[in-house]
C-alpha positions as a LaTeX table, in Angstrom:
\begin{tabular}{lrrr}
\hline
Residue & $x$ (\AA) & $y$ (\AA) & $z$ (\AA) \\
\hline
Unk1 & 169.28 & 157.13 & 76.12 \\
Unk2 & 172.67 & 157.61 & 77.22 \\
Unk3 & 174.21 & 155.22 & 74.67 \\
Unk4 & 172.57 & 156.80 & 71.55 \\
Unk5 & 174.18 & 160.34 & 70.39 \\
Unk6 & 174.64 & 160.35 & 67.09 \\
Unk7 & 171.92 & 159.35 & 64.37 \\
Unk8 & 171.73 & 159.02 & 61.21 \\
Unk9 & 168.37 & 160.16 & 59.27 \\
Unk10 & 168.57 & 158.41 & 55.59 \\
Unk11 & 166.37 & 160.32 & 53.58 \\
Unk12 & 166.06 & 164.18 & 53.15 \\
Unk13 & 162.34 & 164.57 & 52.07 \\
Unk14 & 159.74 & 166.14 & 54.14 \\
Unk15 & 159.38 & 164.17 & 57.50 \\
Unk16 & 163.61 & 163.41 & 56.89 \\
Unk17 & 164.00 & 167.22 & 57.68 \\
Unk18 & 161.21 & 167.18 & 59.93 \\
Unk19 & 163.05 & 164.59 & 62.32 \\
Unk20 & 166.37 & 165.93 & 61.82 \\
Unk21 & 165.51 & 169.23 & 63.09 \\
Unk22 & 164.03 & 168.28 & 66.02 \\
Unk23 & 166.72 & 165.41 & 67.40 \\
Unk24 & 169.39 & 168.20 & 66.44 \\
Unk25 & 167.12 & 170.27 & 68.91 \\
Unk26 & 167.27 & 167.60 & 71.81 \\
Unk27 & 171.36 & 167.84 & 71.53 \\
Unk28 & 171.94 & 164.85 & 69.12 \\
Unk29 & 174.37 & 165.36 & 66.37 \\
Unk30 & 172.62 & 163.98 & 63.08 \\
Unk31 & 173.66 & 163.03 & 60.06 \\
Unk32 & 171.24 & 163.48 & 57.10 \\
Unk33 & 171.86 & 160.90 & 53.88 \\
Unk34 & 170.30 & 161.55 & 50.95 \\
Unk35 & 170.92 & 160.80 & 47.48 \\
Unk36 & 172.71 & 163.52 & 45.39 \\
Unk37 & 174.29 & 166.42 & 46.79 \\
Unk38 & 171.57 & 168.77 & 45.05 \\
Unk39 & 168.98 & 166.50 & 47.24 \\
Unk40 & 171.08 & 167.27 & 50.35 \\
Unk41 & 171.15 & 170.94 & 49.78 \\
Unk42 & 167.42 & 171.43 & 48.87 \\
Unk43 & 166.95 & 169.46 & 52.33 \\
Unk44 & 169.64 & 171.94 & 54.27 \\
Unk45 & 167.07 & 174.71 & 52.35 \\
Unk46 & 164.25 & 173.76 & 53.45 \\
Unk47 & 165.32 & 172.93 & 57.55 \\
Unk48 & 166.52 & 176.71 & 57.45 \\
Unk49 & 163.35 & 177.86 & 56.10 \\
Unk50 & 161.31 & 176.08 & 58.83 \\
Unk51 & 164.05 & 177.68 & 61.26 \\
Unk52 & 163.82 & 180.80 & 60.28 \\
Unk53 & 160.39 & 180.93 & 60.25 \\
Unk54 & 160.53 & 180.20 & 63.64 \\
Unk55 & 163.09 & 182.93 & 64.91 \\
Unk56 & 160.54 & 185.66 & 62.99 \\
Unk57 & 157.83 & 184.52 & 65.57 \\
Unk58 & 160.68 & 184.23 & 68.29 \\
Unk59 & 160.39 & 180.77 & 68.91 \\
Unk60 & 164.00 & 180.37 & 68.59 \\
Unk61 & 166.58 & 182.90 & 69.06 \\
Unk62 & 169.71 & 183.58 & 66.38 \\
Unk63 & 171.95 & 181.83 & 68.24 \\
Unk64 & 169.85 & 178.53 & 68.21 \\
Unk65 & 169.10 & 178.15 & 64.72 \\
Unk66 & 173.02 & 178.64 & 64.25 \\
Unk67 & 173.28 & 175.81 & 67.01 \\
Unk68 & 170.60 & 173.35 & 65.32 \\
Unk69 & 171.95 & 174.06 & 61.73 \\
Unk70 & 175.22 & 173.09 & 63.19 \\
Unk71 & 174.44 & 169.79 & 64.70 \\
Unk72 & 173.32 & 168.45 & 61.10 \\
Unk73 & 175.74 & 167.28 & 58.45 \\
Unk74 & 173.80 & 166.83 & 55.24 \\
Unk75 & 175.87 & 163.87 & 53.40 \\
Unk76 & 175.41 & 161.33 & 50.49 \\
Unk77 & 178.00 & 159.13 & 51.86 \\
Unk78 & 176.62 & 155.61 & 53.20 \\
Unk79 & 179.90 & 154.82 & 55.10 \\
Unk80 & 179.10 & 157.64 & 57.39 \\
Unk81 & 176.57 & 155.00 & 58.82 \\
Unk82 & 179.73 & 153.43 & 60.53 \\
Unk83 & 179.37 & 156.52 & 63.44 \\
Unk84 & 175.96 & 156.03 & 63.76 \\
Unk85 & 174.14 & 154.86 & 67.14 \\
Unk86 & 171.10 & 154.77 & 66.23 \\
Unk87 & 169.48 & 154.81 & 62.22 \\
Unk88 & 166.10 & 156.06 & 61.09 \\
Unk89 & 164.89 & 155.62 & 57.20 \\
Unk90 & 162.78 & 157.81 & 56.45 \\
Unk91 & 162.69 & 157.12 & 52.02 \\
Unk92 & 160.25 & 156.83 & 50.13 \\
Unk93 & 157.34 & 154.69 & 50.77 \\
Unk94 & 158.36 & 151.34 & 48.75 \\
Unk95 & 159.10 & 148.40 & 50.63 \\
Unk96 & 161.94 & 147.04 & 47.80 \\
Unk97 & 163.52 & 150.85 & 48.11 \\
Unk98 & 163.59 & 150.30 & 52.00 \\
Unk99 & 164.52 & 147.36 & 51.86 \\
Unk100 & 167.47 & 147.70 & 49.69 \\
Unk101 & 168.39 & 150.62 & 52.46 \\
Unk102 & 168.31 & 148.09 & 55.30 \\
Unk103 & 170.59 & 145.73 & 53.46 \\
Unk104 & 173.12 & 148.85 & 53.19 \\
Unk105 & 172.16 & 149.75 & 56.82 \\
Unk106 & 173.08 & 145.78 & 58.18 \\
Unk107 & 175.80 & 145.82 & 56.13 \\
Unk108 & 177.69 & 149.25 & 57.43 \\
Unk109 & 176.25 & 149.46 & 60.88 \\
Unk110 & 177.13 & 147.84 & 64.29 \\
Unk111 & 175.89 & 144.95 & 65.38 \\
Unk112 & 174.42 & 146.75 & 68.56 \\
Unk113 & 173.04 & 149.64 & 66.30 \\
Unk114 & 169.11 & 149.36 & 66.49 \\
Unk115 & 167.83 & 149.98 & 62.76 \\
Unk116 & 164.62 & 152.10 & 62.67 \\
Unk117 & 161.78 & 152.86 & 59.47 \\
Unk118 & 159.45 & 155.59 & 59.44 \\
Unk119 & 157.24 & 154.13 & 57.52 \\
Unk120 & 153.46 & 154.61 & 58.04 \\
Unk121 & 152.18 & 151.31 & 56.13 \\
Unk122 & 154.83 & 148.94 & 55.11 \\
Unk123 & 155.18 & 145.74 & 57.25 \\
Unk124 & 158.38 & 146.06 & 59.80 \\
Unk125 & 158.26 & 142.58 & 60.20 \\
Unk126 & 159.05 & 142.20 & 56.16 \\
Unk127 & 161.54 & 145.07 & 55.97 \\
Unk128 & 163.24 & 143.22 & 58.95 \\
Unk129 & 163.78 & 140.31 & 57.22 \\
Unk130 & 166.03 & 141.47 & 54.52 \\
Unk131 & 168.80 & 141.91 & 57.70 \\
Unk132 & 170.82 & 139.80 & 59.95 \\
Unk133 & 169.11 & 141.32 & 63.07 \\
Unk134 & 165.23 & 141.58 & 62.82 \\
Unk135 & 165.30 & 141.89 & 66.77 \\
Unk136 & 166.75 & 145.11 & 66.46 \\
Unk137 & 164.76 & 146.59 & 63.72 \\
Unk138 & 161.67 & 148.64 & 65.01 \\
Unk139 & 158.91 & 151.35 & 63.46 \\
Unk140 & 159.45 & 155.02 & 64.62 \\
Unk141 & 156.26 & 156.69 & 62.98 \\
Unk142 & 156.59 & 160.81 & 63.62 \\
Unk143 & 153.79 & 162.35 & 62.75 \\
Unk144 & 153.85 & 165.46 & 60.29 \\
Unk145 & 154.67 & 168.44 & 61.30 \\
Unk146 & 157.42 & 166.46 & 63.68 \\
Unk147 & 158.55 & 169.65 & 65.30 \\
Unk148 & 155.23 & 170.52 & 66.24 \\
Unk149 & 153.50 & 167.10 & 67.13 \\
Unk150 & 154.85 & 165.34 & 70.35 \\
Unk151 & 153.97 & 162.28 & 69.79 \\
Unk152 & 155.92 & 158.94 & 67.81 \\
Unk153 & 154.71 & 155.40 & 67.12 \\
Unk154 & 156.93 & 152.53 & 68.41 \\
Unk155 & 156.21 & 149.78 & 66.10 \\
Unk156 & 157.39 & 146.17 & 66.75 \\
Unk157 & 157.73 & 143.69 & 64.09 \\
Unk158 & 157.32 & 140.17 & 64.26 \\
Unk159 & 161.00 & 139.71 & 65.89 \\
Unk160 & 161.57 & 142.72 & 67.75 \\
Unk161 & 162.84 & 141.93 & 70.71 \\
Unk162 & 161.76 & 143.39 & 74.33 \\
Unk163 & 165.18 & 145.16 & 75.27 \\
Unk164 & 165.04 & 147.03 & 71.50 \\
Unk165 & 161.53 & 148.02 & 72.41 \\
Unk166 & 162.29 & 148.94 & 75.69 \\
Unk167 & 165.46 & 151.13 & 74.43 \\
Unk168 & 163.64 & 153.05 & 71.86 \\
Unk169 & 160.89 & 153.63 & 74.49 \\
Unk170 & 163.22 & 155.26 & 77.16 \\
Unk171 & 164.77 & 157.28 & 74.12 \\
Unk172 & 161.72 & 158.69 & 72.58 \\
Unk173 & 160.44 & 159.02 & 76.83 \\
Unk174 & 163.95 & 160.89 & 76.97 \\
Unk175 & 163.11 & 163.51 & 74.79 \\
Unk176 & 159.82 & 164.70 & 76.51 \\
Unk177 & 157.90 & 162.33 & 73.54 \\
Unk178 & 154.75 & 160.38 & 73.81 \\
Unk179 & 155.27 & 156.84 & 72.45 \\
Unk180 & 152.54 & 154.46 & 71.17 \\
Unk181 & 153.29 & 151.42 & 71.27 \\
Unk182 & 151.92 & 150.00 & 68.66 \\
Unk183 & 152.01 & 146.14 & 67.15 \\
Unk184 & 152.17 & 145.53 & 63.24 \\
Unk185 & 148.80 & 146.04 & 61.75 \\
Unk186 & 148.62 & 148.49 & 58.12 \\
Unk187 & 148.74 & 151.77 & 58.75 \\
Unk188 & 149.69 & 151.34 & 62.59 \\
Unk189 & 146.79 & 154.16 & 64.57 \\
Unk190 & 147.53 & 157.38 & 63.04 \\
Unk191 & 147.93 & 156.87 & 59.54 \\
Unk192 & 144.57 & 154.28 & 59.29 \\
Unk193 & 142.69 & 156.56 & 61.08 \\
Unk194 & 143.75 & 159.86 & 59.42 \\
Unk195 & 143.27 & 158.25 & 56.08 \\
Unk196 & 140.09 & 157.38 & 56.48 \\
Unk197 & 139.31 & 160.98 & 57.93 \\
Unk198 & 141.12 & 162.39 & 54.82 \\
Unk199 & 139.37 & 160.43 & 51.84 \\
Unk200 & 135.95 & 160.63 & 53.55 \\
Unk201 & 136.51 & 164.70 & 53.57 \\
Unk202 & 137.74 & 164.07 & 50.00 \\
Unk203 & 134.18 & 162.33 & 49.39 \\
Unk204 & 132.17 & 165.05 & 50.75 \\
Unk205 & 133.78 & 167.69 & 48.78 \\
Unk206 & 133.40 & 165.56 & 45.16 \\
Unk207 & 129.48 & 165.02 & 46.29 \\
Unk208 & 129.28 & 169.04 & 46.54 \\
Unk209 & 128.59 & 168.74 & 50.63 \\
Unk210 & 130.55 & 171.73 & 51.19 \\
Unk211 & 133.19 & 173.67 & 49.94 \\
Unk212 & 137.23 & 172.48 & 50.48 \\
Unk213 & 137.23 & 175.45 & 52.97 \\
Unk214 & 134.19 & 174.78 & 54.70 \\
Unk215 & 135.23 & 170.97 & 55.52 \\
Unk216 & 138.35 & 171.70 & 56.83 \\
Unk217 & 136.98 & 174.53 & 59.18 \\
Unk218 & 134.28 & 172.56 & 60.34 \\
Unk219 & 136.60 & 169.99 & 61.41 \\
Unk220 & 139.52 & 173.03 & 62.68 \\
Unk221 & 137.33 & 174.97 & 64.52 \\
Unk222 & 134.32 & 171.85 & 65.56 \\
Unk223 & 137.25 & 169.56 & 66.74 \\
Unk224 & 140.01 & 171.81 & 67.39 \\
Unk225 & 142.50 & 170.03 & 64.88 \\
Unk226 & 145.40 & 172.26 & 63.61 \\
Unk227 & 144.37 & 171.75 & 60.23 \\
Unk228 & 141.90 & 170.52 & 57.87 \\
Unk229 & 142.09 & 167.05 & 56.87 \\
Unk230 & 142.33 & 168.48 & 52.89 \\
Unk231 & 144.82 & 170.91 & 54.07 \\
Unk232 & 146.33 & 167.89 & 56.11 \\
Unk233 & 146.20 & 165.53 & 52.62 \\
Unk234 & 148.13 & 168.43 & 51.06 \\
Unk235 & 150.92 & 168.70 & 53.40 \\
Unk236 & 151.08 & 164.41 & 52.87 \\
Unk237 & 151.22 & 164.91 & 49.05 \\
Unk238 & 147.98 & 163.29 & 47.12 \\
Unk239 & 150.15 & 160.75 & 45.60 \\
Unk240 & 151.20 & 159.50 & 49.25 \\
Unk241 & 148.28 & 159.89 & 50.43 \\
Unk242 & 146.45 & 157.48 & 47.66 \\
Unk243 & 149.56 & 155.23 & 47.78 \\
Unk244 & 148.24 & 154.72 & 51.51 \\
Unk245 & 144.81 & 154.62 & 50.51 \\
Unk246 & 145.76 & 151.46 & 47.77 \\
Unk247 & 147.79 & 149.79 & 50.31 \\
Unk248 & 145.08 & 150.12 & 52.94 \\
Unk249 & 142.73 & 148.58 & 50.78 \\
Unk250 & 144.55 & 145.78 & 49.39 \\
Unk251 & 145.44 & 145.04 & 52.79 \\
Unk252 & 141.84 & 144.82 & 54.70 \\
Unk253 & 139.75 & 144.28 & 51.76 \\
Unk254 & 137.53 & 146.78 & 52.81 \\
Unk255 & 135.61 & 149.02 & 50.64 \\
Unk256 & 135.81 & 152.22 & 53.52 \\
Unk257 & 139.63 & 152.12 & 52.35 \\
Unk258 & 138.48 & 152.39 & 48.46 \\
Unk259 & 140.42 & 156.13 & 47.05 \\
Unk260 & 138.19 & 158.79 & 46.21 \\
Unk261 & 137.90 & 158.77 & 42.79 \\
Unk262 & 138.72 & 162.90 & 42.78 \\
Unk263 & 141.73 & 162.01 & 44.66 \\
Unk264 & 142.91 & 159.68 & 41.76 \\
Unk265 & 142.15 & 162.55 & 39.37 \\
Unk266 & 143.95 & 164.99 & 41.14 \\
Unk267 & 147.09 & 162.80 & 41.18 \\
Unk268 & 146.73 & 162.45 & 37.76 \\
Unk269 & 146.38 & 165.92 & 37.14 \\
Unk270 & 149.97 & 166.46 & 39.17 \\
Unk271 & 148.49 & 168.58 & 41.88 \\
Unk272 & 149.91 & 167.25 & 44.59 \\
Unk273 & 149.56 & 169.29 & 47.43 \\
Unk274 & 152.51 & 171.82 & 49.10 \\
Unk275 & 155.10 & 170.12 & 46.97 \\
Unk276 & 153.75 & 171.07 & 43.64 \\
Unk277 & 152.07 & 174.07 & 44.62 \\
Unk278 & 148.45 & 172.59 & 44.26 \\
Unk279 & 146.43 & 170.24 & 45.55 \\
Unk280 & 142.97 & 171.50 & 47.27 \\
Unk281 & 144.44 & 174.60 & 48.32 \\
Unk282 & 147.26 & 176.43 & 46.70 \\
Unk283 & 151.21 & 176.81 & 48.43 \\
Unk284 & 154.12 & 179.21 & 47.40 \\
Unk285 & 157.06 & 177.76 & 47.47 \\
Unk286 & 157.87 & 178.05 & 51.44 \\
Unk287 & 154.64 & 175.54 & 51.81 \\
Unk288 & 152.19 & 178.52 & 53.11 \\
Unk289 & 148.67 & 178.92 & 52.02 \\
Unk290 & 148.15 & 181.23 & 49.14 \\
Unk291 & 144.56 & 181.32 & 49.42 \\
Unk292 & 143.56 & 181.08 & 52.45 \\
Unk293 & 139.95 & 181.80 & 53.81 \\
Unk294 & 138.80 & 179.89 & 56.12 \\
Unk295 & 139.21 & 182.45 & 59.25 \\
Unk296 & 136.77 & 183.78 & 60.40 \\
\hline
\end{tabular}
């Protein structure tokens, strides 16, 4: 752990912010790449949201959200990558776009920097390939809400050698994490299992089983999960979540992955969860429920 202290988070979207806050909470100074400068800002937005939410339940005091905030440079410059120890992609979920982003990433980076996707599908082994070292390119799956969920998958691909497994494993062990370690199969644990938890809830609410509130409590209060699996789907975004769902299927060839036809409508119908406002349940713009009534 001691050779990695600063790293470089490409891609400011949802779990982007998610893993930047919480390395800049273990000490590390991270740099967040994203696209456009408005992209970059709407991510600095939304970390300080998620901060500030936390100092109003003092879970944080003033003087650590100043800290945190401080510890992140939000940048669209890919030569920033040269100060980098350690990189983590974390764009959207297209193998060509990651790939493309690995090219950049072998290209700018040390040799000894250890290239790392957060990808929850895509084949490591295949975005691997399009570098120069595919023994130092591994899978670092956090799982949404990062800040709140301890534990990371440790993918290897094909060529990932021991010592970059080993490295990432003392790191993640480092920063009071759970690692999995995992070996390249679609959809690693989490996501295959989650998806199929998700689209079979999605299937009981289109056959009129019970009511989007009623699954999800069920499974919140009967299981003790910290949400619903539709509130879950909504904090993914439906269109991620039935890109997951296509890629499962095409994958294993197996009908349990087939997408709930109501999820397909609802993609179509743009209500896609927290980041549109709709999706099963409805969000104001901070990504908390509007409608919520499932306490009881």
């Amino acid at each position: 752990m001691s050779s990695i202290h600063e790293i470089a988070v490409i891609g400011g979207g949802t779990m982007g912010q998610g893993i930047a806050e919480l390395l800049s909470k273990k000490g590390f100074e991270v740099t967040l790449l994203e696209q456009s400068p408005e992209r970059a800002e709407q991510a600095r937005h939304h970390i300080e949201i998620s901060l500030d939410k936390q100092l109003a339940k003092w879970g944080i005091t003033a003087a650590e959200k100043k800290g945190i905030l401080s510890r992140i440079r939000f940048t669209t410059d890919f030569e920033s990558l040269k100060n980098a120890d350690l990189v983590i992609e974390s764009v959207y979920e297209d193998l060509d776009v990651k790939k493309d982003v690995f090219v950049q990433c072998d290209r700018i980076c040390r040799p000894e920097v250890i290239l790392a996707s957060n990808t929850s599908t895509l084949s490591l082994t295949e975005i691997a390939a399009a570098t120069e070292r595919p023994d130092r390119v591994i899978g670092l799956h956090f799982v949404h809400p990062v800040a709140k969920v301890d534990v990371v998958e440790i993918i290897r691909g094909l060529k990932t050698s021991n010592e970059t497994f080993e490295t990432i494993r003392n790191w993640v062990k480092g920063m009071d994490l759970v690692g999995i370690e995992v070996y390249e199969s679609p959809g690693f644990v989490t996501t295959r299992l989650s998806m199929l938890l998700i689209n079979e809830a999605i299937h009981t609410l289109m056959e009129g089983v019970a009511s989007a509130e009623e699954i999800d409590l069920a499974m919140k209060r009967g299981y003790k999960f910290p949400m619903g699996p539709l509130e879950m789907a909504d904090h993914f975004g439906l269109d991620s979540v039935l890109k997951a769902m296509e890629r499962l299927f095409r994958e294993y060839g197996d009908t349990k992955y087939r997408p709930a036809p109501l999820l397909k409508k609802m993609v179509r119908a743009g209500h896609l969860g927290v980041k549109t406002g709709e999706g099963f349940f409805r969000y104001n713009e901070d990504g908390e429920r509007l409608d919520r009534k499932d306490v009881r």
